[in-house]
Coordinates of C-alpha atoms in Angstrom, one line a residue:
M1342 CA -94.5 107.8 67.6
T1343 CA -91.2 106.3 68.5
S1344 CA -87.6 107.7 68.2
Q1345 CA -84.2 106.3 68.8
V1346 CA -81.6 108.2 70.8
H1347 CA -78.2 107.1 71.9
V1348 CA -76.7 109.6 74.4
P1349 CA -77.0 108.4 78.0
T1350 CA -76.2 111.5 80.0
P1351 CA -79.0 114.0 80.9
T1352 CA -78.2 117.7 81.3
D1353 CA -79.7 120.7 83.0
E1354 CA -78.1 123.1 80.6
P1355 CA -79.3 123.6 77.0
A1356 CA -77.1 121.8 74.6
P1357 CA -75.9 123.6 71.4
P1358 CA -78.7 122.8 69.1
P1359 CA -77.5 120.9 65.9
V1360 CA -79.2 121.3 62.6
P1361 CA -81.7 118.4 62.4
A1362 CA -81.3 116.1 59.5
D1363 CA -85.0 116.1 58.8
A1364 CA -87.2 118.6 60.4
G1365 CA -90.0 118.5 57.9
A1366 CA -90.4 120.9 55.0
Q1367 CA -88.7 124.2 55.6
A1368 CA -88.8 127.6 54.0
A1369 CA -85.5 128.3 52.3
D1370 CA -86.1 132.0 51.9
K1371 CA -86.7 133.0 55.5
P1372 CA -84.3 133.2 58.3
V1373 CA -84.3 130.5 61.0
R1374 CA -83.7 131.2 64.7
R1375 CA -82.6 128.5 66.9
L1376 CA -84.2 128.1 70.3
D1377 CA -83.4 125.7 73.2
R1378 CA -87.1 125.4 74.3
V1379 CA -90.6 126.7 73.6
V1380 CA -94.0 126.6 75.4
I1381 CA -97.0 126.7 73.0
R1382 CA -100.7 126.9 74.1
F1383 CA -103.5 126.3 71.8
A1384 CA -106.8 127.7 73.1
G1385 CA -110.3 127.8 71.7
D1386 CA -113.9 126.8 72.1
S1387 CA -114.4 123.3 73.4
G1388 CA -115.8 122.4 69.9
D1389 CA -112.6 123.8 68.1
G1390 CA -110.6 120.6 68.4
M1391 CA -107.8 122.1 70.6
Q1392 CA -107.0 118.8 72.3
L1393 CA -106.6 117.1 69.0
T1394 CA -104.5 119.9 67.7
G1395 CA -102.3 119.8 70.7
D1396 CA -102.1 116.0 70.6
R1397 CA -101.0 116.0 67.0
F1398 CA -98.4 118.7 67.6
T1399 CA -97.1 116.6 70.5
S1400 CA -96.8 113.5 68.4
Q1401 CA -94.8 115.4 65.8
T1402 CA -92.5 116.8 68.5
A1403 CA -92.0 113.3 70.0
G1404 CA -91.2 111.7 66.7
F1405 CA -88.7 114.6 66.1
G1406 CA -86.8 113.7 69.3
N1407 CA -87.5 116.7 71.6
D1408 CA -88.1 116.2 75.3
L1409 CA -91.6 117.3 76.1
S1410 CA -94.3 117.8 78.7
T1411 CA -97.9 118.5 78.1
L1412 CA -100.9 120.1 80.1
P1413 CA -104.3 119.5 78.5
N1414 CA -107.0 121.7 80.2
F1415 CA -110.6 121.5 79.3
P1416 CA -114.1 122.0 80.7
A1417 CA -116.0 119.4 82.6
E1418 CA -119.2 120.0 80.6
I1419 CA -119.6 117.9 77.6
R1420 CA -120.4 121.0 75.5
A1421 CA -120.2 124.3 77.5
P1422 CA -121.9 127.3 75.8
A1423 CA -119.9 128.3 72.7
G1424 CA -117.8 131.4 72.9
T1425 CA -118.0 131.7 76.7
L1426 CA -115.1 131.7 79.3
P1427 CA -116.4 128.4 80.9
G1428 CA -116.3 126.7 77.4
V1429 CA -112.6 127.4 76.7
S1430 CA -110.4 124.3 76.1
S1431 CA -106.6 124.6 76.0
F1432 CA -103.6 122.3 75.5
Q1433 CA -100.1 123.5 76.5
L1434 CA -96.9 121.9 75.3
H1435 CA -93.3 122.5 76.5
F1436 CA -90.7 121.0 74.2
A1437 CA -86.8 121.5 74.3
D1438 CA -83.5 120.4 73.1
H1439 CA -82.6 119.2 76.7
D1440 CA -84.4 117.5 79.6
I1441 CA -87.4 119.3 81.0
L1442 CA -89.7 118.5 83.9
T1443 CA -92.9 120.5 83.5
P1444 CA -95.4 121.8 80.8
G1445 CA -93.9 125.3 81.4
D1446 CA -94.9 128.2 83.6
A1447 CA -96.2 130.5 80.8
P1448 CA -96.6 130.1 77.0
D1449 CA -94.2 131.7 74.7
V1450 CA -96.9 131.3 72.0
L1451 CA -100.6 131.6 72.4
V1452 CA -103.0 130.5 69.6
A1453 CA -106.4 132.0 70.4
M1454 CA -109.2 130.8 68.2
N1455 CA -111.8 133.3 69.6
P1456 CA -112.2 136.3 72.2
A1457 CA -113.0 133.8 75.1
A1458 CA -109.8 131.9 74.6
L1459 CA -107.8 135.2 74.5
K1460 CA -109.4 136.6 77.5
A1461 CA -109.1 133.3 79.6
N1462 CA -105.4 132.9 78.7
L1463 CA -104.0 136.4 78.3
G1464 CA -103.2 136.7 82.0
D1465 CA -100.6 133.8 81.6
L1466 CA -98.8 135.4 78.7
P1467 CA -95.5 137.2 79.4
R1468 CA -94.5 140.3 77.7
G1469 CA -93.2 139.8 74.3
A1470 CA -94.8 136.5 73.7
Q1471 CA -96.3 135.7 70.4
L1472 CA -100.0 135.8 70.0
I1473 CA -101.7 134.3 67.0
V1474 CA -105.4 135.3 66.8
N1475 CA -108.2 134.1 64.6
T1476 CA -109.6 137.5 63.6
D1477 CA -112.8 135.9 62.0
E1478 CA -114.2 135.3 65.4
F1479 CA -113.7 138.8 66.8
G1480 CA -117.1 140.1 65.9
K1481 CA -119.2 142.5 68.3
R1482 CA -121.4 139.7 69.5
A1483 CA -118.4 137.4 70.3
L1484 CA -116.6 140.2 72.1
A1485 CA -119.6 141.2 74.2
K1486 CA -120.3 137.6 75.3
V1487 CA -117.0 137.6 77.3
G1488 CA -117.2 141.3 78.4
Y1489 CA -114.8 143.0 75.9
P1490 CA -116.2 146.6 75.6
A1491 CA -113.9 147.1 72.5
D1492 CA -111.9 145.0 70.2
P1493 CA -108.6 144.2 71.9
L1494 CA -107.0 143.7 68.4
A1495 CA -107.6 147.4 67.6
D1496 CA -107.6 149.3 70.9
G1497 CA -103.9 148.9 71.6
S1498 CA -104.3 146.7 74.7
L1499 CA -102.2 144.0 73.1
A1500 CA -99.2 146.2 72.5
A1501 CA -97.0 144.2 74.9
Y1502 CA -97.2 141.1 72.7
A1503 CA -96.1 140.2 69.1
V1504 CA -99.6 139.9 67.7
H1505 CA -100.3 137.9 64.5
Q1506 CA -103.8 138.5 63.2
V1507 CA -104.7 135.6 61.0
A1508 CA -108.2 135.0 59.4
L1509 CA -108.0 131.3 60.2
T1510 CA -111.6 130.5 59.3
T1511 CA -111.7 132.5 56.1
L1512 CA -108.3 131.1 54.9
T1513 CA -109.5 127.5 55.7
V1514 CA -112.8 127.9 53.8
E1515 CA -111.0 129.4 50.8
A1516 CA -108.5 126.4 50.9
L1517 CA -111.5 124.0 50.8
K1518 CA -113.6 125.8 48.3
D1519 CA -113.2 122.9 45.8
S1520 CA -113.6 120.1 48.5
G1521 CA -117.4 119.8 48.0
L1522 CA -118.0 120.4 51.7
A1523 CA -120.5 123.0 53.1
R1524 CA -119.1 126.1 54.6
K1525 CA -120.0 124.9 58.2
D1526 CA -118.1 121.6 57.6
A1527 CA -115.2 123.4 56.0
E1528 CA -114.9 125.8 59.0
R1529 CA -114.3 122.8 61.3
A1530 CA -110.9 122.2 59.7
K1531 CA -109.6 125.6 60.9
N1532 CA -107.8 123.8 63.8
M1533 CA -105.7 121.8 61.2
F1534 CA -104.9 125.1 59.4
A1535 CA -103.5 126.4 62.6
L1536 CA -101.6 123.2 63.2
G1537 CA -100.1 123.5 59.7
L1538 CA -99.0 127.1 60.5
L1539 CA -97.4 126.1 63.8
S1540 CA -95.8 123.1 62.1
W1541 CA -94.2 125.4 59.6
L1542 CA -93.2 127.9 62.3
Y1543 CA -91.3 125.3 64.4
H1544 CA -90.2 122.9 61.6
R1545 CA -92.2 120.0 62.8
P1546 CA -92.5 116.8 60.6
T1547 CA -95.7 116.7 58.7
E1548 CA -96.0 113.2 57.2
G1549 CA -97.2 111.6 60.4
T1550 CA -100.1 114.0 60.9
E1551 CA -101.2 113.5 57.2
R1552 CA -101.2 109.7 57.9
F1553 CA -103.0 110.2 61.1
L1554 CA -105.8 112.2 59.5
R1555 CA -106.3 109.7 56.6
A1556 CA -106.5 106.9 59.2
K1557 CA -108.8 108.7 61.5
F1558 CA -111.3 109.6 58.8
A1559 CA -110.7 106.5 56.7
A1560 CA -114.6 105.9 56.6
K1561 CA -115.1 109.6 55.3
P1562 CA -112.4 110.1 52.8
Q1563 CA -113.8 113.6 51.8
I1564 CA -113.3 114.8 55.4
A1565 CA -109.9 113.2 55.5
E1566 CA -108.7 115.0 52.4
A1567 CA -110.2 118.3 53.6
N1568 CA -108.3 118.1 56.8
V1569 CA -105.1 117.3 55.0
T1570 CA -105.6 120.1 52.6
A1571 CA -106.4 122.6 55.4
F1572 CA -103.2 121.4 57.3
R1573 CA -101.1 121.9 54.1
A1574 CA -102.6 125.3 53.6
G1575 CA -101.7 126.4 57.0
W1576 CA -98.0 125.3 56.4
N1577 CA -98.0 127.1 53.1
Y1578 CA -99.5 130.2 54.6
G1579 CA -96.5 130.3 57.1
E1580 CA -94.0 130.0 54.3
T1581 CA -95.5 132.7 52.0
T1582 CA -97.0 135.3 54.3
E1583 CA -95.0 138.4 55.3
D1584 CA -96.5 138.3 58.8
F1585 CA -94.2 135.5 59.8
A1586 CA -90.7 136.6 58.8
V1587 CA -88.8 134.2 61.0
S1588 CA -89.3 130.4 61.6
Y1589 CA -87.8 128.5 64.7
E1590 CA -85.9 125.5 65.3
V1591 CA -85.6 123.4 68.5
A1592 CA -83.1 120.6 68.0
P1593 CA -83.7 117.0 69.3
A1594 CA -82.9 116.5 72.9
S1595 CA -80.3 113.8 72.3
A1596 CA -78.5 114.3 75.5
A1597 CA -81.7 114.1 77.6
F1598 CA -82.3 110.4 77.0
A1599 CA -80.7 107.1 78.0
P1600 CA -80.3 104.9 74.9
G1601 CA -83.4 102.9 73.9
R1602 CA -86.7 103.1 72.0
Y1603 CA -89.0 105.8 73.1
R1604 CA -92.6 106.8 72.5
N1605 CA -94.8 109.6 73.7
I1606 CA -97.2 108.3 76.5
S1607 CA -99.8 109.8 78.8
G1608 CA -100.2 108.6 82.4
N1609 CA -103.5 106.7 81.8
L1610 CA -102.0 104.8 78.9
A1611 CA -98.9 104.0 80.8
L1612 CA -101.0 102.7 83.6
A1613 CA -103.0 100.5 81.2
Y1614 CA -99.8 99.1 79.8
G1615 CA -98.3 98.6 83.3
L1616 CA -101.4 96.6 84.3
I1617 CA -101.1 94.3 81.2
A1618 CA -97.5 93.8 81.9
A1619 CA -98.2 92.9 85.6
S1620 CA -100.7 90.4 84.2
K1621 CA -98.2 88.8 81.9
Q1622 CA -95.5 88.8 84.6
S1623 CA -97.7 87.3 87.2
G1624 CA -99.2 84.6 84.8
L1625 CA -102.7 85.7 86.0
P1626 CA -105.5 87.0 83.8
L1627 CA -106.3 90.6 84.2
F1628 CA -109.9 91.5 85.3
L1629 CA -110.9 95.2 85.3
G1630 CA -114.3 95.9 87.1
S1631 CA -114.9 99.6 86.5
Y1632 CA -117.5 102.3 86.2
P1633 CA -116.8 105.3 83.9
I1634 CA -115.6 108.5 85.8
T1635 CA -113.4 111.4 84.7
P1636 CA -110.3 111.3 84.5
A1637 CA -110.0 107.4 84.9
S1638 CA -112.2 106.2 82.1
D1639 CA -109.3 106.2 79.5
I1640 CA -107.9 103.1 81.3
L1641 CA -111.1 101.2 80.8
H1642 CA -111.1 102.3 77.2
E1643 CA -107.6 101.2 76.6
L1644 CA -107.7 97.9 78.4
S1645 CA -110.9 97.0 76.5
K1646 CA -108.8 96.9 73.3
H1647 CA -106.4 94.2 74.6
K1648 CA -108.5 91.0 74.9
N1649 CA -105.5 89.3 73.0
F1650 CA -103.5 89.6 76.1
G1651 CA -106.2 87.8 78.2
V1652 CA -107.6 91.1 79.6
R1653 CA -111.4 91.1 80.6
T1654 CA -113.1 94.4 81.1
F1655 CA -116.4 94.8 82.8
Q1656 CA -118.2 98.2 82.6
A1657 CA -120.5 97.8 85.7
E1658 CA -123.7 99.7 86.5
D1659 CA -122.1 101.5 89.4
E1660 CA -118.8 101.9 91.4
I1661 CA -119.9 99.3 94.0
A1662 CA -120.6 96.7 91.4
G1663 CA -117.5 97.4 89.6
I1664 CA -115.2 96.8 92.7
G1665 CA -117.3 93.9 93.8
A1666 CA -116.7 92.1 90.4
A1667 CA -113.0 92.9 90.6
L1668 CA -112.7 91.4 94.2
G1669 CA -114.8 88.3 93.0
A1670 CA -112.3 87.9 90.2
A1671 CA -109.4 88.1 92.7
F1672 CA -111.0 85.3 94.7
G1673 CA -111.2 83.3 91.4
G1674 CA -107.5 83.7 90.7
S1675 CA -107.3 86.8 88.5
L1676 CA -105.3 90.0 88.9
G1677 CA -108.3 92.1 90.0
V1678 CA -108.3 95.8 89.3
T1679 CA -110.8 98.6 89.8
T1680 CA -110.3 102.2 88.4
T1681 CA -111.9 105.3 89.7
S1682 CA -111.6 108.8 91.0
G1683 CA -112.2 110.3 94.5
P1684 CA -116.0 110.1 94.5
G1685 CA -115.9 106.5 93.4
V1686 CA -113.4 105.7 96.1
A1687 CA -116.0 106.7 98.7
L1688 CA -118.5 104.4 97.1
K1689 CA -116.0 101.6 97.0
S1690 CA -114.8 101.9 100.6
E1691 CA -116.9 99.0 102.1
T1692 CA -115.7 96.6 99.5
I1693 CA -112.0 97.8 100.1
G1694 CA -112.6 96.9 103.8
L1695 CA -113.9 93.5 102.7
A1696 CA -110.8 92.9 100.6
V1697 CA -108.6 93.8 103.8
S1698 CA -110.6 91.2 105.8
L1699 CA -110.5 88.6 103.0
E1700 CA -106.8 89.4 102.4
L1701 CA -107.0 89.1 98.7
P1702 CA -104.9 91.0 96.2
L1703 CA -106.8 93.9 94.6
L1704 CA -105.6 97.1 92.9
V1705 CA -107.6 100.2 93.5
I1706 CA -106.5 102.9 91.0
D1707 CA -107.6 106.3 92.0
I1708 CA -107.0 109.1 89.4
Q1709 CA -107.5 112.0 91.7
R1710 CA -109.4 115.2 90.7
G1711 CA -110.6 118.4 92.5
G1712 CA -113.3 117.8 95.0
P1713 CA -115.3 117.6 97.2
S1714 CA -118.3 115.7 95.7
T1715 CA -118.4 116.3 91.9
G1716 CA -115.9 119.1 92.4
L1717 CA -113.7 119.8 89.5
P1718 CA -113.9 116.7 87.3
T1719 CA -111.4 117.8 84.6
K1720 CA -108.9 119.5 87.1
T1721 CA -106.2 117.9 89.0
E1722 CA -105.6 117.5 92.8
Q1723 CA -103.7 115.4 95.4
A1724 CA -106.5 115.5 98.0
D1725 CA -107.3 111.7 98.3
L1726 CA -104.3 110.6 100.3
L1727 CA -106.0 110.7 103.7
Q1728 CA -109.1 109.0 102.2
A1729 CA -106.9 106.3 100.8
M1730 CA -105.0 106.0 104.2
Y1731 CA -108.1 106.1 106.5
G1732 CA -111.3 106.1 104.5
R1733 CA -112.8 102.9 105.8
N1734 CA -114.5 101.7 108.9
G1735 CA -112.4 99.9 111.6
E1736 CA -108.7 99.3 111.5
S1737 CA -108.2 98.5 107.8
P1738 CA -104.7 99.4 106.6
V1739 CA -104.0 99.5 102.9
P1740 CA -100.6 100.0 101.1
I1741 CA -100.4 103.2 98.9
V1742 CA -98.3 103.7 95.9
A1743 CA -98.0 107.1 93.9
P1744 CA -96.4 107.6 90.6
A1745 CA -94.4 110.8 90.1
T1746 CA -94.5 111.1 86.3
S1747 CA -96.8 110.1 83.4
G1748 CA -94.3 107.4 82.2
G1749 CA -93.7 106.4 85.9
C1750 CA -97.4 105.2 86.0
F1751 CA -96.3 102.0 84.2
Y1752 CA -93.8 101.1 87.0
A1753 CA -96.2 102.1 89.7
A1754 CA -98.7 99.6 88.4
L1755 CA -96.0 96.9 88.6
E1756 CA -95.1 98.1 92.1
A1757 CA -98.8 98.0 93.2
A1758 CA -99.2 94.6 91.7
R1759 CA -96.0 93.3 93.5
I1760 CA -97.3 94.3 96.9
A1761 CA -100.9 93.0 96.2
L1762 CA -99.7 89.6 95.1
T1763 CA -96.9 89.2 97.6
Y1764 CA -98.8 90.3 100.7
R1765 CA -102.3 89.4 99.7
T1766 CA -103.8 92.8 100.2
P1767 CA -105.7 95.5 98.3
V1768 CA -103.3 98.4 97.3
F1769 CA -104.2 101.9 96.4
L1770 CA -102.4 103.5 93.4
L1771 CA -102.8 107.4 93.6
S1772 CA -102.3 109.0 90.2
D1773 CA -104.1 112.3 89.3
G1774 CA -105.5 114.3 86.3
Y1775 CA -102.3 116.0 85.6
L1776 CA -100.4 112.8 85.1
A1777 CA -103.3 111.0 83.6
N1778 CA -103.8 113.4 80.7
G1779 CA -100.3 114.9 80.3
S1780 CA -97.7 113.1 78.3
E1781 CA -94.0 112.7 78.0
P1782 CA -91.3 110.7 76.2
W1783 CA -91.0 107.1 77.7
R1784 CA -88.5 104.5 77.1
I1785 CA -90.1 101.2 76.2
P1786 CA -88.6 98.6 78.6
E1787 CA -87.1 95.3 77.5
P1788 CA -89.1 92.3 78.7
E1789 CA -86.2 91.0 80.7
E1790 CA -86.2 94.3 82.6
L1791 CA -89.6 93.5 84.1
P1792 CA -90.0 91.9 87.6
D1793 CA -91.1 88.4 88.1
L1794 CA -94.6 88.7 89.8
R1795 CA -95.6 85.1 89.8
P1796 CA -97.5 84.4 93.1
V1797 CA -97.3 81.2 95.1
L1798 CA -100.7 79.5 95.0
A1799 CA -101.8 77.0 97.6
T1800 CA -102.1 73.6 96.0
E1801 CA -101.7 71.3 98.9
P1802 CA -103.4 70.9 102.5
N1803 CA -101.5 72.9 105.1
R1804 CA -102.4 71.1 108.2
P1805 CA -100.9 67.9 109.6
D1806 CA -104.3 66.3 109.7
G1807 CA -104.7 66.9 105.9
G1808 CA -107.0 69.8 106.2
F1809 CA -106.8 73.4 104.9
W1810 CA -106.7 76.5 107.0
P1811 CA -107.1 79.8 104.9
Y1812 CA -105.4 82.0 107.6
L1813 CA -102.2 80.2 108.3
R1814 CA -99.6 82.8 107.4
D1815 CA -96.3 82.9 105.7
P1816 CA -93.9 83.8 108.7
E1817 CA -91.9 86.3 106.4
T1818 CA -94.6 88.2 104.7
L1819 CA -97.7 87.3 107.1
A1820 CA -99.6 86.7 103.9
R1821 CA -102.4 84.0 104.0
P1822 CA -102.3 81.3 101.4
W1823 CA -104.2 82.0 98.2
A1824 CA -106.3 78.9 97.4
L1825 CA -108.2 79.1 94.1
P1826 CA -111.8 77.8 94.0
G1827 CA -112.1 74.2 92.8
T1828 CA -108.6 73.1 94.0
P1829 CA -109.2 69.7 95.4
G1830 CA -109.0 69.4 99.2
L1831 CA -108.6 73.2 99.7
E1832 CA -112.3 74.0 100.2
H1833 CA -112.7 76.9 102.6
R1834 CA -115.0 79.8 103.6
I1835 CA -114.1 83.4 103.7
G1836 CA -116.2 86.5 104.5
G1837 CA -116.3 89.9 106.1
I1838 CA -116.9 88.7 109.6
E1839 CA -113.8 88.5 111.9
K1840 CA -111.9 85.2 111.5
Q1841 CA -110.3 82.9 114.0
D1842 CA -106.5 83.1 113.5
G1843 CA -105.4 80.2 111.4
S1844 CA -108.7 78.3 110.9
G1845 CA -110.7 81.1 109.5
E1846 CA -113.8 80.2 111.4
I1847 CA -116.1 83.1 112.6
S1848 CA -114.8 84.5 115.8
Y1849 CA -116.1 87.1 118.4
D1850 CA -113.3 86.4 120.8
P1851 CA -111.9 89.8 122.0
A1852 CA -108.3 88.5 122.3
N1853 CA -108.4 87.0 118.8
H1854 CA -109.9 90.2 117.3
D1855 CA -107.1 92.3 118.8
H1856 CA -104.6 89.7 117.5
M1857 CA -105.9 89.9 113.9
V1858 CA -106.2 93.6 113.8
R1859 CA -102.6 93.9 115.0
T1860 CA -101.5 91.2 112.6
R1861 CA -103.0 92.8 109.5
Q1862 CA -101.3 96.0 110.5
A1863 CA -98.0 94.3 111.0
K1864 CA -98.3 92.8 107.6
I1865 CA -98.7 96.2 106.0
D1866 CA -96.0 97.7 108.2
G1867 CA -93.6 94.9 107.1
I1868 CA -94.0 95.4 103.4
T1869 CA -90.5 95.7 101.8
V1870 CA -90.2 99.1 99.9
P1871 CA -87.1 100.8 98.5
E1872 CA -85.4 103.3 100.8
L1873 CA -85.9 106.9 100.2
A1874 CA -83.3 108.4 97.8
V1875 CA -82.1 112.0 98.6
D1876 CA -80.6 114.2 96.0
D1877 CA -78.3 116.5 98.0
P1878 CA -75.2 117.5 95.9
G1879 CA -72.3 118.0 98.3
G1880 CA -74.4 117.2 101.4
R1881 CA -74.4 120.8 102.4
A1882 CA -78.1 121.4 102.4
E1883 CA -80.1 122.4 105.4
L1884 CA -83.5 122.4 103.6
L1885 CA -85.1 119.3 102.2
V1886 CA -88.0 119.6 99.8
L1887 CA -90.1 116.5 100.0
G1888 CA -92.9 115.6 97.7
W1889 CA -95.1 112.9 96.4
G1890 CA -97.0 112.1 93.3
S1891 CA -97.2 114.6 90.4
S1892 CA -95.6 117.4 92.3
Y1893 CA -92.3 115.8 91.3
G1894 CA -91.7 117.8 88.1
P1895 CA -92.4 121.2 89.4
I1896 CA -90.5 120.6 92.6
A1897 CA -87.4 119.3 90.6
A1898 CA -87.6 122.3 88.3
G1899 CA -87.9 124.6 91.2
V1900 CA -85.0 123.1 92.9
R1901 CA -82.8 123.3 89.8
R1902 CA -83.6 127.1 89.6
V1903 CA -82.6 127.6 93.3
R1904 CA -79.4 125.6 92.9
A1905 CA -78.6 127.7 89.8
D1906 CA -78.6 130.7 92.2
G1907 CA -76.0 129.1 94.3
L1908 CA -78.2 127.9 97.2
H1909 CA -78.0 124.4 98.7
V1910 CA -81.3 122.5 98.7
A1911 CA -82.0 118.7 99.0
Q1912 CA -84.8 117.0 97.2
A1913 CA -86.5 113.6 97.8
H1914 CA -89.7 112.2 96.5
L1915 CA -92.0 109.5 98.0
R1916 CA -93.5 106.8 95.8
N1917 CA -94.5 104.5 98.7
L1918 CA -96.8 106.3 101.2
N1919 CA -97.9 103.3 103.2
P1920 CA -95.7 102.0 104.5
F1921 CA -93.3 104.8 104.4
P1922 CA -89.6 103.9 103.4
A1923 CA -87.8 102.6 106.5
N1924 CA -85.2 105.3 106.4
L1925 CA -87.8 108.3 106.1
G1926 CA -87.4 109.2 109.8
E1927 CA -83.7 109.4 109.5
V1928 CA -83.8 111.5 106.5
L1929 CA -86.3 114.0 108.0
A1930 CA -84.1 114.3 111.1
R1931 CA -81.0 115.1 108.9
Y1932 CA -82.4 118.5 107.9
R1933 CA -83.0 121.6 109.7
R1934 CA -86.0 122.4 107.6
V1935 CA -88.4 120.3 105.6
L1936 CA -90.8 121.8 103.1
V1937 CA -93.6 119.6 101.6
P1938 CA -95.4 121.1 98.5
E1939 CA -98.7 119.2 97.7
M1940 CA -101.9 120.0 95.9
N1941 CA -104.1 119.7 98.9
L1942 CA -104.2 121.4 102.3
G1943 CA -101.2 119.6 103.8
Q1944 CA -102.3 115.9 104.0
L1945 CA -98.7 114.4 103.7
A1946 CA -97.4 117.1 106.0
Q1947 CA -100.0 116.0 108.6
L1948 CA -99.0 112.4 108.4
L1949 CA -95.3 113.2 108.7
R1950 CA -95.8 115.5 111.7
A1951 CA -97.9 112.8 113.5
R1952 CA -95.6 109.8 112.6
Y1953 CA -92.1 111.5 113.0
L1954 CA -92.8 114.5 115.2
V1955 CA -91.0 116.7 112.9
D1956 CA -92.3 120.3 112.2
V1957 CA -92.4 120.0 108.5
Q1958 CA -93.6 123.1 106.7
S1959 CA -96.6 122.7 104.3
L1960 CA -96.9 124.5 101.0
S1961 CA -100.4 123.8 99.7
Q1962 CA -102.3 124.6 96.5
V1963 CA -105.8 123.6 95.4
T1964 CA -106.4 125.6 92.2
G1965 CA -107.0 122.5 90.1
L1966 CA -103.7 123.2 88.4
P1967 CA -100.2 121.9 88.9
F1968 CA -97.5 124.0 90.7
K1969 CA -95.4 126.3 88.5
A1970 CA -91.6 125.9 88.7
G1971 CA -91.2 129.6 89.3
Q1972 CA -93.6 129.6 92.1
L1973 CA -91.9 126.7 93.9
A1974 CA -88.4 128.3 93.3
D1975 CA -89.7 131.4 95.2
A1976 CA -91.1 129.4 97.9
I1977 CA -87.9 127.2 98.2
T1978 CA -85.7 130.2 98.3
A1979 CA -87.9 131.7 101.1
H1980 CA -87.4 128.6 103.3
V1981 CA -83.6 128.3 102.8
P1982 CA -82.1 129.3 106.2
S1983 CA -81.3 133.0 106.1
E1984 CA -77.5 132.7 106.9
E1985 CA -77.0 130.8 103.6
H1986 CA -78.5 133.7 101.6
H1987 CA -75.8 135.9 103.1
G1988 CA -73.2 133.1 102.6

């Protein structure tokens, strides 16, 4: 979905919500309450279609023009036991009439399709929140399966919430009684009934979802029409039932966006588009050598659709073959890419070391997840930083880039390609499951805004005697020449054994090895990266909150809350983690205290302490979930020097 907005100034405060010109069909006989933001969580069994439901509500919301942020959350098992707590799948969406930074700390509305969904998510629900429950699933057997001794819908335990008991399954089957579908097939459309109800409740446009359903099930028109009918029935139920006396309106976030054309985008989709853009801007064909692994597989799936852009995708038999093919493609003159997650990085480490030795451009994209080993495949973590920094034998430095937002994954791909192509080196790009699966509005850049990434390829001999040495370096970047196979007169050998400086011949000379190790390190240390920007209004802060990767949104939201309370706090966020920005040491020394939140046990904090001898304070979390803004606001407040509290 795309939308056009024209107000360039973002705001931290809710704007007065105007009445939308077209918010979809609206009930004329019920009052409408205006809100500045809402957090909705759809939750049900992993077979209930909660991810599809959330995705469709998100697309409707993006098309309407709200700012938004999402958090899909689903089990690792392909099909966990139905009706059990491990089988619960959820999708959380935060949308607003102003700019927002996170999927929300707690849902204002929970749609629970069964007792397991209710029990798994009730602890996150604040008092007074709305709870929409599918009563058809609350039988004795389903209640007992998740440990409910009595029906929570009848024992008064939900008195703190505004509970709406809706027989979603029964109503869906009744709406589809003339569809010709068997009851079991009709029941599967109950998620569309729920989507229709929520679309009415929050005045979401409906036409896009109906088009989507007809396109998705084009080969099965009976199923398509059944889903559309269930969707409309849910909308009509909201309009006619007395249980929902009020509907809600969240105006478009016009002031949150710079002018331009926007679309809703996930991190993995943005990464795929960034890789294609890097290929076009470099003039090199894109080659992806990959092995499917959660949560990186979507990049392989997406790139396989774009052969028209010269993209070649190779699904290898294992992680080692995937990166080997990508490195071979780089040797042959392609933009070589491999995608994986933490366990795959471990398998690829020897070939990454080979790429360091060969000094060829290669993008290693790690969509981090919870570990160790198989760990938490569908949950998020930032625990691969030290593996990316040091996880190879010998001295084998590799640059590291980390996007901060889902949309920022596009530009991180361009930055990683710039470094790889300019300096002839493999580059790590560290995204994670939160960014990969979450989505947000993203401004589609104009072609002229994209950087020129065309590399200088070797075309002539570089020796006075007419020969070619593959390790004669550019004096500015220390990059070696990139000579494509088949270029006349530039025949050369490369391999993993140490090279003689310049000639590239095999060398066991101790002094030469020392020189080559230090030269490769100097090449990485000399990479030009932007200086670290610090947000410190008034310059009065004594506390700096420093983050990297996907912690950006929760940190920024937490800092906003603390500043709203009158405290002075500075914030900075690292995109380049190797090398660090040249001014990072000076920035750290400027502040009395430095707090580093990250979803690991303090890996960046450890690097900063070792490199800059600064006693940074680590705030760590490894729950498989992103930080919450309120949680960080409390931690930040606790780290502000005490004298400021007493002002």
